Amino acid sequence: FETLIVTEIWKRFLHSGERPSMYYLRTSNGLESDVVVEWRQKLHLIEAKSTMTVMPRHGAALLQLSQQLKSKVDSLTVISSSISGPLGGGVWNYNWADVFLR
């Protein structure tokens, strides 16, 4: 699922003529983000979850990372198979079909 999400994000940028920097991030204390997109001098942290039931805990690592990275972070996103909506603390969940099939 993660590979699909990364590929689709990359394709979206390429089709619009842009080439952002994309990374996987894992800190020394174990926090991770499946995809970090550096675009327009801001970081967009993305977590891919194949679950149909997304909970606020699925965005917890993104929240902690954003506290460490502070003003460099522009968005915190979980992409899943669940219904799109807020997870709290500024983290948003988007259903993969809402993002990539439009």
JSON list of C-alpha atoms in Angstrom, two decimals:
[
{"chain": "A", "resi": 1, "resn": "PHE", "atom": "CA", "xyz": [0.00, 0.00, 0.00]},
{"chain": "A", "resi": 2, "resn": "GLU", "atom": "CA", "xyz": [2.81, 2.41, 0.90]},
{"chain": "A", "resi": 3, "resn": "THR", "atom": "CA", "xyz": [4.53, 1.85, -2.45]},
{"chain": "A", "resi": 4, "resn": "LEU", "atom": "CA", "xyz": [1.30, 2.63, -4.29]},
{"chain": "A", "resi": 5, "resn": "ILE", "atom": "CA", "xyz": [0.87, 5.87, -2.35]},
{"chain": "A", "resi": 6, "resn": "VAL", "atom": "CA", "xyz": [4.45, 7.00, -2.94]},
{"chain": "A", "resi": 7, "resn": "THR", "atom": "CA", "xyz": [4.19, 6.22, -6.64]},
{"chain": "A", "resi": 8, "resn": "GLU", "atom": "CA", "xyz": [0.90, 8.08, -7.01]},
{"chain": "A", "resi": 9, "resn": "ILE", "atom": "CA", "xyz": [2.25, 11.15, -5.21]},
{"chain": "A", "resi": 10, "resn": "TRP", "atom": "CA", "xyz": [5.32, 11.17, -7.45]},
{"chain": "A", "resi": 11, "resn": "LYS", "atom": "CA", "xyz": [3.18, 10.78, -10.60]},
{"chain": "A", "resi": 12, "resn": "ARG", "atom": "CA", "xyz": [0.92, 13.68, -9.57]},
{"chain": "A", "resi": 13, "resn": "PHE", "atom": "CA", "xyz": [3.89, 16.02, -9.32]},
{"chain": "A", "resi": 14, "resn": "LEU", "atom": "CA", "xyz": [5.50, 14.78, -12.55]},
{"chain": "A", "resi": 15, "resn": "HIS", "atom": "CA", "xyz": [2.24, 15.25, -14.49]},
{"chain": "A", "resi": 16, "resn": "SER", "atom": "CA", "xyz": [2.10, 18.85, -13.30]},
{"chain": "A", "resi": 17, "resn": "GLY", "atom": "CA", "xyz": [5.73, 19.44, -14.35]},
{"chain": "A", "resi": 18, "resn": "GLU", "atom": "CA", "xyz": [7.18, 19.57, -10.83]},
{"chain": "A", "resi": 19, "resn": "ARG", "atom": "CA", "xyz": [9.84, 17.46, -9.14]},
{"chain": "A", "resi": 20, "resn": "PRO", "atom": "CA", "xyz": [9.67, 17.78, -5.38]},
{"chain": "A", "resi": 21, "resn": "SER", "atom": "CA", "xyz": [12.16, 16.17, -3.03]},
{"chain": "A", "resi": 22, "resn": "MET", "atom": "CA", "xyz": [10.62, 13.09, -1.44]},
{"chain": "A", "resi": 23, "resn": "TYR", "atom": "CA", "xyz": [11.99, 11.16, 1.52]},
{"chain": "A", "resi": 24, "resn": "TYR", "atom": "CA", "xyz": [11.25, 8.51, 4.11]},
{"chain": "A", "resi": 25, "resn": "LEU", "atom": "CA", "xyz": [11.94, 9.80, 7.61]},
{"chain": "A", "resi": 26, "resn": "ARG", "atom": "CA", "xyz": [12.80, 7.85, 10.74]},
{"chain": "A", "resi": 27, "resn": "THR", "atom": "CA", "xyz": [14.24, 9.67, 13.74]},
{"chain": "A", "resi": 28, "resn": "SER", "atom": "CA", "xyz": [16.70, 8.23, 16.26]},
{"chain": "A", "resi": 29, "resn": "ASN", "atom": "CA", "xyz": [13.84, 7.84, 18.76]},
{"chain": "A", "resi": 30, "resn": "GLY", "atom": "CA", "xyz": [11.71, 5.80, 16.30]},
{"chain": "A", "resi": 31, "resn": "LEU", "atom": "CA", "xyz": [9.27, 8.39, 14.94]},
{"chain": "A", "resi": 32, "resn": "GLU", "atom": "CA", "xyz": [8.61, 7.93, 11.25]},
{"chain": "A", "resi": 33, "resn": "SER", "atom": "CA", "xyz": [6.78, 9.32, 8.27]},
{"chain": "A", "resi": 34, "resn": "ASP", "atom": "CA", "xyz": [6.26, 7.12, 5.21]},
{"chain": "A", "resi": 35, "resn": "VAL", "atom": "CA", "xyz": [6.64, 10.09, 2.89]},
{"chain": "A", "resi": 36, "resn": "VAL", "atom": "CA", "xyz": [8.07, 13.55, 3.42]},
{"chain": "A", "resi": 37, "resn": "VAL", "atom": "CA", "xyz": [7.49, 15.83, 0.46]},
{"chain": "A", "resi": 38, "resn": "GLU", "atom": "CA", "xyz": [9.62, 18.97, 0.42]},
{"chain": "A", "resi": 39, "resn": "TRP", "atom": "CA", "xyz": [7.70, 21.39, -1.78]},
{"chain": "A", "resi": 40, "resn": "ARG", "atom": "CA", "xyz": [7.85, 25.17, -1.97]},
{"chain": "A", "resi": 41, "resn": "GLN", "atom": "CA", "xyz": [10.20, 25.30, 1.02]},
{"chain": "A", "resi": 42, "resn": "LYS", "atom": "CA", "xyz": [7.77, 23.45, 3.28]},
{"chain": "A", "resi": 43, "resn": "LEU", "atom": "CA", "xyz": [7.51, 19.86, 4.47]},
{"chain": "A", "resi": 44, "resn": "HIS", "atom": "CA", "xyz": [4.40, 17.73, 3.99]},
{"chain": "A", "resi": 45, "resn": "LEU", "atom": "CA", "xyz": [4.40, 14.65, 6.22]},
{"chain": "A", "resi": 46, "resn": "ILE", "atom": "CA", "xyz": [2.37, 11.70, 4.95]},
{"chain": "A", "resi": 47, "resn": "GLU", "atom": "CA", "xyz": [1.57, 8.37, 6.55]},
{"chain": "A", "resi": 48, "resn": "ALA", "atom": "CA", "xyz": [0.02, 5.54, 4.49]},
{"chain": "A", "resi": 49, "resn": "LYS", "atom": "CA", "xyz": [-2.33, 3.17, 6.30]},
{"chain": "A", "resi": 50, "resn": "SER", "atom": "CA", "xyz": [-4.14, 0.33, 4.54]},
{"chain": "A", "resi": 51, "resn": "THR", "atom": "CA", "xyz": [-6.73, 0.09, 7.30]},
{"chain": "A", "resi": 52, "resn": "MET", "atom": "CA", "xyz": [-10.44, 0.81, 6.85]},
{"chain": "A", "resi": 53, "resn": "THR", "atom": "CA", "xyz": [-10.61, 2.25, 10.38]},
{"chain": "A", "resi": 54, "resn": "VAL", "atom": "CA", "xyz": [-8.28, 5.17, 10.96]},
{"chain": "A", "resi": 55, "resn": "MET", "atom": "CA", "xyz": [-7.90, 6.39, 14.52]},
{"chain": "A", "resi": 56, "resn": "PRO", "atom": "CA", "xyz": [-6.22, 9.52, 15.92]},
{"chain": "A", "resi": 57, "resn": "ARG", "atom": "CA", "xyz": [-3.29, 7.34, 17.03]},
{"chain": "A", "resi": 58, "resn": "HIS", "atom": "CA", "xyz": [-2.46, 6.74, 13.36]},
{"chain": "A", "resi": 59, "resn": "GLY", "atom": "CA", "xyz": [-1.42, 10.39, 13.13]},
{"chain": "A", "resi": 60, "resn": "ALA", "atom": "CA", "xyz": [0.38, 10.57, 16.48]},
{"chain": "A", "resi": 61, "resn": "ALA", "atom": "CA", "xyz": [3.89, 10.18, 15.02]},
{"chain": "A", "resi": 62, "resn": "LEU", "atom": "CA", "xyz": [3.15, 12.93, 12.49]},
{"chain": "A", "resi": 63, "resn": "LEU", "atom": "CA", "xyz": [2.12, 15.27, 15.31]},
{"chain": "A", "resi": 64, "resn": "GLN", "atom": "CA", "xyz": [5.29, 14.53, 17.25]},
{"chain": "A", "resi": 65, "resn": "LEU", "atom": "CA", "xyz": [7.45, 15.02, 14.16]},
{"chain": "A", "resi": 66, "resn": "SER", "atom": "CA", "xyz": [5.77, 18.34, 13.43]},
{"chain": "A", "resi": 67, "resn": "GLN", "atom": "CA", "xyz": [6.55, 19.51, 16.97]},
{"chain": "A", "resi": 68, "resn": "GLN", "atom": "CA", "xyz": [10.21, 18.70, 16.39]},
{"chain": "A", "resi": 69, "resn": "LEU", "atom": "CA", "xyz": [10.38, 20.24, 12.91]},
{"chain": "A", "resi": 70, "resn": "LYS", "atom": "CA", "xyz": [8.20, 23.23, 13.90]},
{"chain": "A", "resi": 71, "resn": "SER", "atom": "CA", "xyz": [7.54, 25.88, 11.24]},
{"chain": "A", "resi": 72, "resn": "LYS", "atom": "CA", "xyz": [9.06, 23.82, 8.42]},
{"chain": "A", "resi": 73, "resn": "VAL", "atom": "CA", "xyz": [5.93, 21.59, 8.37]},
{"chain": "A", "resi": 74, "resn": "ASP", "atom": "CA", "xyz": [2.95, 22.67, 6.29]},
{"chain": "A", "resi": 75, "resn": "SER", "atom": "CA", "xyz": [0.68, 19.61, 6.38]},
{"chain": "A", "resi": 76, "resn": "LEU", "atom": "CA", "xyz": [0.12, 16.35, 8.24]},
{"chain": "A", "resi": 77, "resn": "THR", "atom": "CA", "xyz": [-1.73, 13.72, 6.23]},
{"chain": "A", "resi": 78, "resn": "VAL", "atom": "CA", "xyz": [-2.79, 10.11, 6.61]},
{"chain": "A", "resi": 79, "resn": "ILE", "atom": "CA", "xyz": [-3.85, 8.40, 3.39]},
{"chain": "A", "resi": 80, "resn": "SER", "atom": "CA", "xyz": [-5.94, 5.29, 3.99]},
{"chain": "A", "resi": 81, "resn": "SER", "atom": "CA", "xyz": [-8.90, 3.18, 2.90]},
{"chain": "A", "resi": 82, "resn": "SER", "atom": "CA", "xyz": [-11.07, 4.94, 5.48]},
{"chain": "A", "resi": 83, "resn": "ILE", "atom": "CA", "xyz": [-13.57, 7.80, 5.03]},
{"chain": "A", "resi": 84, "resn": "SER", "atom": "CA", "xyz": [-11.85, 11.19, 4.69]},
{"chain": "A", "resi": 85, "resn": "GLY", "atom": "CA", "xyz": [-11.92, 13.54, 7.67]},
{"chain": "A", "resi": 86, "resn": "PRO", "atom": "CA", "xyz": [-9.95, 15.21, 10.47]},
{"chain": "A", "resi": 87, "resn": "LEU", "atom": "CA", "xyz": [-8.05, 13.08, 12.98]},
{"chain": "A", "resi": 88, "resn": "GLY", "atom": "CA", "xyz": [-7.30, 15.94, 15.36]},
{"chain": "A", "resi": 89, "resn": "GLY", "atom": "CA", "xyz": [-4.36, 18.18, 16.06]},
{"chain": "A", "resi": 90, "resn": "GLY", "atom": "CA", "xyz": [-4.18, 19.32, 12.45]},
{"chain": "A", "resi": 91, "resn": "VAL", "atom": "CA", "xyz": [-3.83, 15.80, 11.02]},
{"chain": "A", "resi": 92, "resn": "TRP", "atom": "CA", "xyz": [-6.19, 14.96, 8.16]},
{"chain": "A", "resi": 93, "resn": "ASN", "atom": "CA", "xyz": [-7.09, 11.56, 6.83]},
{"chain": "A", "resi": 94, "resn": "TYR", "atom": "CA", "xyz": [-7.87, 11.23, 3.13]},
{"chain": "A", "resi": 95, "resn": "ASN", "atom": "CA", "xyz": [-9.26, 8.15, 1.44]},
{"chain": "A", "resi": 96, "resn": "TRP", "atom": "CA", "xyz": [-6.80, 7.12, -1.26]},
{"chain": "A", "resi": 97, "resn": "ALA", "atom": "CA", "xyz": [-9.56, 7.02, -3.90]},
{"chain": "A", "resi": 98, "resn": "ASP", "atom": "CA", "xyz": [-10.57, 10.62, -3.07]},
{"chain": "A", "resi": 99, "resn": "VAL", "atom": "CA", "xyz": [-6.98, 11.70, -3.63]},
{"chain": "A", "resi": 100, "resn": "PHE", "atom": "CA", "xyz": [-5.85, 9.66, -6.60]},
{"chain": "A", "resi": 101, "resn": "LEU", "atom": "CA", "xyz": [-8.95, 8.79, -8.61]},
{"chain": "A", "resi": 102, "resn": "ARG", "atom": "CA", "xyz": [-10.15, 12.35, -9.17]}
]
